[in-house]
Amino acid sequence: GGRPGPAGGRGGAPPLFSVGCAGLVEEAVRREDGRYDIVVRGTHRFRIVEEAPRAGDRLYRIARVEPLDEPFDEAREGIPLQGLRADAIDLLSQLLRLAAPDGARPLDPRRFSGIEDVTFVDVLCQLLELAPAEKQGLLEADGVLARCERLVALLQFRVAELGGGVPGPSRTLH
């Protein structure tokens, strides 16, 4: 996506972030005003190597990209990731209670038991309503473990915001 800020670059096109995410359009609904609500499922990250010059009146942009591999070392990163996953579920439960104190039921961790850790992190990053800068930060995180750490930090901040407190030095809020 384009970086926030004033338009610049070739032909008024805003500069692009160097890391992006390829995706599949899962749903597109046209509004009455002609705009679309689009649901995209991210599939894999890439780095932009070079953007092709815009030719003629072409409205879209073309770039040469390279896929970003995300090796996951189960032996070294598996246990820390499981801990972060538990933290994320706990923080989501807290957010639900804070957002709807009368109607929120506790979030049952067993609902996520069939989802392996890497998929859990990536799906959660896509589903949560986060600011574009926060989503870009997650996208640029180097590896699944770093992405989950950043996600937990964002959730801690949101819980602190809604709860009126400030997260402590602990990784987990109790």
PDB file of C-alpha atoms in Angstrom:
ATOM      1  CA  GLY A   1       0.000   0.000   0.000  1.00  0.00           C
ATOM      2  CA  GLY A   2       0.947   3.646  -0.255  1.00  0.00           C
ATOM      3  CA  ARG A   3       2.720   5.385   2.577  1.00  0.00           C
ATOM      4  CA  PRO A   4       0.627   7.969   4.446  1.00  0.00           C
ATOM      5  CA  GLY A   5       1.445  11.594   3.732  1.00  0.00           C
ATOM      6  CA  PRO A   6       1.419  13.941   0.785  1.00  0.00           C
ATOM      7  CA  ALA A   7       1.322  12.519  -2.719  1.00  0.00           C
ATOM      8  CA  GLY A   8       4.676  12.422  -4.412  1.00  0.00           C
ATOM      9  CA  GLY A   9       6.670  10.206  -6.712  1.00  0.00           C
ATOM     10  CA  ARG A  10       5.958   9.665 -10.392  1.00  0.00           C
ATOM     11  CA  GLY A  11       2.788  11.246 -11.707  1.00  0.00           C
ATOM     12  CA  GLY A  12       1.502  12.138  -8.244  1.00  0.00           C
ATOM     13  CA  ALA A  13       1.575   8.481  -7.129  1.00  0.00           C
ATOM     14  CA  PRO A  14       2.353   8.218  -3.408  1.00  0.00           C
ATOM     15  CA  PRO A  15       5.497   6.297  -2.444  1.00  0.00           C
ATOM     16  CA  LEU A  16       4.938   2.621  -1.612  1.00  0.00           C
ATOM     17  CA  PHE A  17       5.937   0.666   1.479  1.00  0.00           C
ATOM     18  CA  SER A  18       8.743  -1.706   0.591  1.00  0.00           C
ATOM     19  CA  VAL A  19       6.965  -4.735   2.129  1.00  0.00           C
ATOM     20  CA  GLY A  20       3.496  -5.781   1.043  1.00  0.00           C
ATOM     21  CA  CYS A  21       1.171  -8.756   1.128  1.00  0.00           C
ATOM     22  CA  ALA A  22      -0.347 -10.585  -1.821  1.00  0.00           C
ATOM     23  CA  GLY A  23      -3.945 -11.624  -1.328  1.00  0.00           C
ATOM     24  CA  LEU A  24      -7.080 -13.132  -2.780  1.00  0.00           C
ATOM     25  CA  VAL A  25     -10.292 -11.131  -3.085  1.00  0.00           C
ATOM     26  CA  GLU A  26     -12.857 -13.211  -1.200  1.00  0.00           C
ATOM     27  CA  GLU A  27     -15.793 -10.814  -1.391  1.00  0.00           C
ATOM     28  CA  ALA A  28     -16.627  -7.544  -3.168  1.00  0.00           C
ATOM     29  CA  VAL A  29     -19.863  -5.657  -2.512  1.00  0.00           C
ATOM     30  CA  ARG A  30     -20.681  -2.499  -4.457  1.00  0.00           C
ATOM     31  CA  ARG A  31     -22.160   0.355  -2.420  1.00  0.00           C
ATOM     32  CA  GLU A  32     -24.824   2.724  -3.705  1.00  0.00           C
ATOM     33  CA  ASP A  33     -22.224   5.479  -4.171  1.00  0.00           C
ATOM     34  CA  GLY A  34     -20.181   3.258  -6.521  1.00  0.00           C
ATOM     35  CA  ARG A  35     -17.433   2.393  -4.026  1.00  0.00           C
ATOM     36  CA  TYR A  36     -16.737  -1.211  -3.048  1.00  0.00           C
ATOM     37  CA  ASP A  37     -16.355  -3.007   0.267  1.00  0.00           C
ATOM     38  CA  ILE A  38     -13.717  -5.662  -0.425  1.00  0.00           C
ATOM     39  CA  VAL A  39     -12.598  -8.554   1.777  1.00  0.00           C
ATOM     40  CA  VAL A  40      -9.073  -9.726   0.947  1.00  0.00           C
ATOM     41  CA  ARG A  41      -7.327 -12.739   2.464  1.00  0.00           C
ATOM     42  CA  GLY A  42      -3.572 -12.222   2.632  1.00  0.00           C
ATOM     43  CA  THR A  43      -1.567 -15.142   1.289  1.00  0.00           C
ATOM     44  CA  HIS A  44       2.142 -14.251   1.442  1.00  0.00           C
ATOM     45  CA  ARG A  45       4.465 -11.346   2.062  1.00  0.00           C
ATOM     46  CA  PHE A  46       6.717  -9.788  -0.560  1.00  0.00           C
ATOM     47  CA  ARG A  47       9.340  -7.066  -0.900  1.00  0.00           C
ATOM     48  CA  ILE A  48       9.156  -4.586  -3.777  1.00  0.00           C
ATOM     49  CA  VAL A  49      12.377  -4.749  -5.781  1.00  0.00           C
ATOM     50  CA  GLU A  50      11.513  -2.163  -8.425  1.00  0.00           C
ATOM     51  CA  GLU A  51       8.450  -0.279  -9.616  1.00  0.00           C
ATOM     52  CA  ALA A  52       7.912  -0.009 -13.374  1.00  0.00           C
ATOM     53  CA  PRO A  53       7.380   3.501 -14.776  1.00  0.00           C
ATOM     54  CA  ARG A  54       3.738   4.351 -15.334  1.00  0.00           C
ATOM     55  CA  ALA A  55       2.933   4.179 -19.046  1.00  0.00           C
ATOM     56  CA  GLY A  56       0.303   6.338 -20.727  1.00  0.00           C
ATOM     57  CA  ASP A  57      -2.985   6.613 -18.871  1.00  0.00           C
ATOM     58  CA  ARG A  58      -2.608   3.330 -16.928  1.00  0.00           C
ATOM     59  CA  LEU A  59      -4.237   3.823 -13.505  1.00  0.00           C
ATOM     60  CA  TYR A  60      -2.679   0.863 -11.702  1.00  0.00           C
ATOM     61  CA  ARG A  61       0.925   0.351 -10.659  1.00  0.00           C
ATOM     62  CA  ILE A  62       3.244  -2.527 -11.597  1.00  0.00           C
ATOM     63  CA  ALA A  63       6.239  -3.649  -9.573  1.00  0.00           C
ATOM     64  CA  ARG A  64       8.763  -6.466  -9.594  1.00  0.00           C
ATOM     65  CA  VAL A  65       8.656  -8.233  -6.243  1.00  0.00           C
ATOM     66  CA  GLU A  66      10.407 -11.047  -4.405  1.00  0.00           C
ATOM     67  CA  PRO A  67       8.595 -13.343  -1.969  1.00  0.00           C
ATOM     68  CA  LEU A  68       9.662 -13.152   1.670  1.00  0.00           C
ATOM     69  CA  ASP A  69      10.148 -16.599   3.140  1.00  0.00           C
ATOM     70  CA  GLU A  70       9.212 -17.053   6.764  1.00  0.00           C
ATOM     71  CA  PRO A  71      11.049 -20.075   8.094  1.00  0.00           C
ATOM     72  CA  PHE A  72       9.680 -21.200  11.448  1.00  0.00           C
ATOM     73  CA  ASP A  73      11.992 -23.151  13.756  1.00  0.00           C
ATOM     74  CA  GLU A  74       9.575 -25.272  15.782  1.00  0.00           C
ATOM     75  CA  ALA A  75      12.278 -26.452  18.211  1.00  0.00           C
ATOM     76  CA  ARG A  76      13.516 -22.936  18.998  1.00  0.00           C
ATOM     77  CA  GLU A  77      10.377 -20.826  18.554  1.00  0.00           C
ATOM     78  CA  GLY A  78       7.499 -23.243  19.222  1.00  0.00           C
ATOM     79  CA  ILE A  79       7.273 -22.896  23.015  1.00  0.00           C
ATOM     80  CA  PRO A  80       7.658 -19.065  23.097  1.00  0.00           C
ATOM     81  CA  LEU A  81       5.016 -18.811  20.352  1.00  0.00           C
ATOM     82  CA  GLN A  82       2.601 -20.992  22.341  1.00  0.00           C
ATOM     83  CA  GLY A  83       3.034 -18.672  25.328  1.00  0.00           C
ATOM     84  CA  LEU A  84       2.391 -15.598  23.188  1.00  0.00           C
ATOM     85  CA  ARG A  85      -0.643 -17.294  21.661  1.00  0.00           C
ATOM     86  CA  ALA A  86      -2.066 -17.879  25.148  1.00  0.00           C
ATOM     87  CA  ASP A  87      -1.383 -14.221  25.985  1.00  0.00           C
ATOM     88  CA  ALA A  88      -3.177 -13.092  22.813  1.00  0.00           C
ATOM     89  CA  ILE A  89      -6.270 -15.188  23.652  1.00  0.00           C
ATOM     90  CA  ASP A  90      -6.267 -13.847  27.218  1.00  0.00           C
ATOM     91  CA  LEU A  91      -5.984 -10.259  25.978  1.00  0.00           C
ATOM     92  CA  LEU A  92      -8.784 -10.813  23.447  1.00  0.00           C
ATOM     93  CA  SER A  93     -10.994 -12.039  26.314  1.00  0.00           C
ATOM     94  CA  GLN A  94     -10.169  -8.902  28.278  1.00  0.00           C
ATOM     95  CA  LEU A  95     -10.961  -6.705  25.263  1.00  0.00           C
ATOM     96  CA  LEU A  96     -14.333  -8.394  24.803  1.00  0.00           C
ATOM     97  CA  ARG A  97     -15.185  -7.851  28.471  1.00  0.00           C
ATOM     98  CA  LEU A  98     -14.137  -4.188  28.300  1.00  0.00           C
ATOM     99  CA  ALA A  99     -15.974  -3.523  25.029  1.00  0.00           C
ATOM    100  CA  ALA A 100     -19.226  -5.221  26.123  1.00  0.00           C
ATOM    101  CA  PRO A 101     -19.097  -5.720  29.906  1.00  0.00           C
ATOM    102  CA  ASP A 102     -22.729  -6.895  30.115  1.00  0.00           C
ATOM    103  CA  GLY A 103     -22.877  -9.240  27.141  1.00  0.00           C
ATOM    104  CA  ALA A 104     -19.410 -10.693  26.639  1.00  0.00           C
ATOM    105  CA  ARG A 105     -18.953 -14.369  27.385  1.00  0.00           C
ATOM    106  CA  PRO A 106     -15.471 -15.590  28.281  1.00  0.00           C
ATOM    107  CA  LEU A 107     -13.460 -16.552  25.210  1.00  0.00           C
ATOM    108  CA  ASP A 108     -12.900 -20.301  25.277  1.00  0.00           C
ATOM    109  CA  PRO A 109      -9.305 -21.076  24.187  1.00  0.00           C
ATOM    110  CA  ARG A 110     -10.520 -24.468  22.921  1.00  0.00           C
ATOM    111  CA  ARG A 111     -12.203 -22.652  20.030  1.00  0.00           C
ATOM    112  CA  PHE A 112      -8.693 -22.132  18.613  1.00  0.00           C
ATOM    113  CA  SER A 113      -7.336 -25.591  19.421  1.00  0.00           C
ATOM    114  CA  GLY A 114      -7.580 -26.892  15.856  1.00  0.00           C
ATOM    115  CA  ILE A 115      -5.562 -24.011  14.407  1.00  0.00           C
ATOM    116  CA  GLU A 116      -1.787 -24.416  14.339  1.00  0.00           C
ATOM    117  CA  ASP A 117       0.254 -21.589  15.871  1.00  0.00           C
ATOM    118  CA  VAL A 118       1.560 -19.905  12.698  1.00  0.00           C
ATOM    119  CA  THR A 119      -1.901 -19.835  11.094  1.00  0.00           C
ATOM    120  CA  PHE A 120      -3.433 -18.564  14.352  1.00  0.00           C
ATOM    121  CA  VAL A 121      -1.074 -15.568  14.408  1.00  0.00           C
ATOM    122  CA  ASP A 122      -1.557 -14.680  10.741  1.00  0.00           C
ATOM    123  CA  VAL A 123      -5.360 -15.005  10.845  1.00  0.00           C
ATOM    124  CA  LEU A 124      -5.591 -12.915  14.014  1.00  0.00           C
ATOM    125  CA  CYS A 125      -3.448 -10.168  12.461  1.00  0.00           C
ATOM    126  CA  GLN A 126      -5.816 -10.036   9.489  1.00  0.00           C
ATOM    127  CA  LEU A 127      -9.097 -10.187  11.416  1.00  0.00           C
ATOM    128  CA  LEU A 128      -8.440  -7.578  14.090  1.00  0.00           C
ATOM    129  CA  GLU A 129      -9.459  -4.002  13.361  1.00  0.00           C
ATOM    130  CA  LEU A 130      -6.144  -2.200  13.647  1.00  0.00           C
ATOM    131  CA  ALA A 131      -4.904   1.124  12.324  1.00  0.00           C
ATOM    132  CA  PRO A 132      -3.143   0.894   8.931  1.00  0.00           C
ATOM    133  CA  ALA A 133       0.224   1.761  10.530  1.00  0.00           C
ATOM    134  CA  GLU A 134      -0.236  -1.039  13.078  1.00  0.00           C
ATOM    135  CA  LYS A 135      -1.115  -3.543  10.342  1.00  0.00           C
ATOM    136  CA  GLN A 136       1.923  -2.437   8.323  1.00  0.00           C
ATOM    137  CA  GLY A 137       4.118  -2.925  11.398  1.00  0.00           C
ATOM    138  CA  LEU A 138       2.808  -6.472  11.790  1.00  0.00           C
ATOM    139  CA  LEU A 139       3.369  -7.149   8.097  1.00  0.00           C
ATOM    140  CA  GLU A 140       6.977  -5.963   8.303  1.00  0.00           C
ATOM    141  CA  ALA A 141       7.798  -7.977  11.440  1.00  0.00           C
ATOM    142  CA  ASP A 142      10.628 -10.398  10.713  1.00  0.00           C
ATOM    143  CA  GLY A 143       9.062 -13.788  11.293  1.00  0.00           C
ATOM    144  CA  VAL A 144       6.007 -15.240  12.997  1.00  0.00           C
ATOM    145  CA  LEU A 145       7.397 -15.010  16.534  1.00  0.00           C
ATOM    146  CA  ALA A 146       8.236 -11.296  16.137  1.00  0.00           C
ATOM    147  CA  ARG A 147       4.798 -10.695  14.592  1.00  0.00           C
ATOM    148  CA  CYS A 148       3.057 -12.376  17.520  1.00  0.00           C
ATOM    149  CA  GLU A 149       5.147 -10.368  20.022  1.00  0.00           C
ATOM    150  CA  ARG A 150       4.101  -7.161  18.266  1.00  0.00           C
ATOM    151  CA  LEU A 151       0.473  -8.296  18.137  1.00  0.00           C
ATOM    152  CA  VAL A 152       0.450  -9.023  21.881  1.00  0.00           C
ATOM    153  CA  ALA A 153       1.968  -5.584  22.552  1.00  0.00           C
ATOM    154  CA  LEU A 154      -0.788  -3.949  20.464  1.00  0.00           C
ATOM    155  CA  LEU A 155      -3.467  -5.906  22.329  1.00  0.00           C
ATOM    156  CA  GLN A 156      -1.911  -4.950  25.685  1.00  0.00           C
ATOM    157  CA  PHE A 157      -2.008  -1.295  24.662  1.00  0.00           C
ATOM    158  CA  ARG A 158      -5.668  -1.575  23.580  1.00  0.00           C
ATOM    159  CA  VAL A 159      -6.618  -3.271  26.872  1.00  0.00           C
ATOM    160  CA  ALA A 160      -4.808  -0.528  28.809  1.00  0.00           C
ATOM    161  CA  GLU A 161      -6.588   2.138  26.739  1.00  0.00           C
ATOM    162  CA  LEU A 162     -10.044   0.699  27.323  1.00  0.00           C
ATOM    163  CA  GLY A 163      -9.347  -0.274  30.929  1.00  0.00           C
ATOM    164  CA  GLY A 164      -7.864   3.084  31.860  1.00  0.00           C
ATOM    165  CA  GLY A 165      -4.591   1.546  33.011  1.00  0.00           C
ATOM    166  CA  VAL A 166      -1.074   1.320  31.695  1.00  0.00           C
ATOM    167  CA  PRO A 167       0.475  -2.068  30.870  1.00  0.00           C
ATOM    168  CA  GLY A 168       3.153  -3.072  33.332  1.00  0.00           C
ATOM    169  CA  PRO A 169       6.563  -4.554  32.588  1.00  0.00           C
ATOM    170  CA  SER A 170       5.121  -8.077  32.495  1.00  0.00           C
ATOM    171  CA  ARG A 171       4.451  -9.635  29.103  1.00  0.00           C
ATOM    172  CA  THR A 172       1.025 -10.809  30.309  1.00  0.00           C
ATOM    173  CA  LEU A 173      -1.733  -8.719  31.837  1.00  0.00           C
ATOM    174  CA  HIS A 174      -3.569 -10.407  34.701  1.00  0.00           C
TER     175      HIS A 174
END
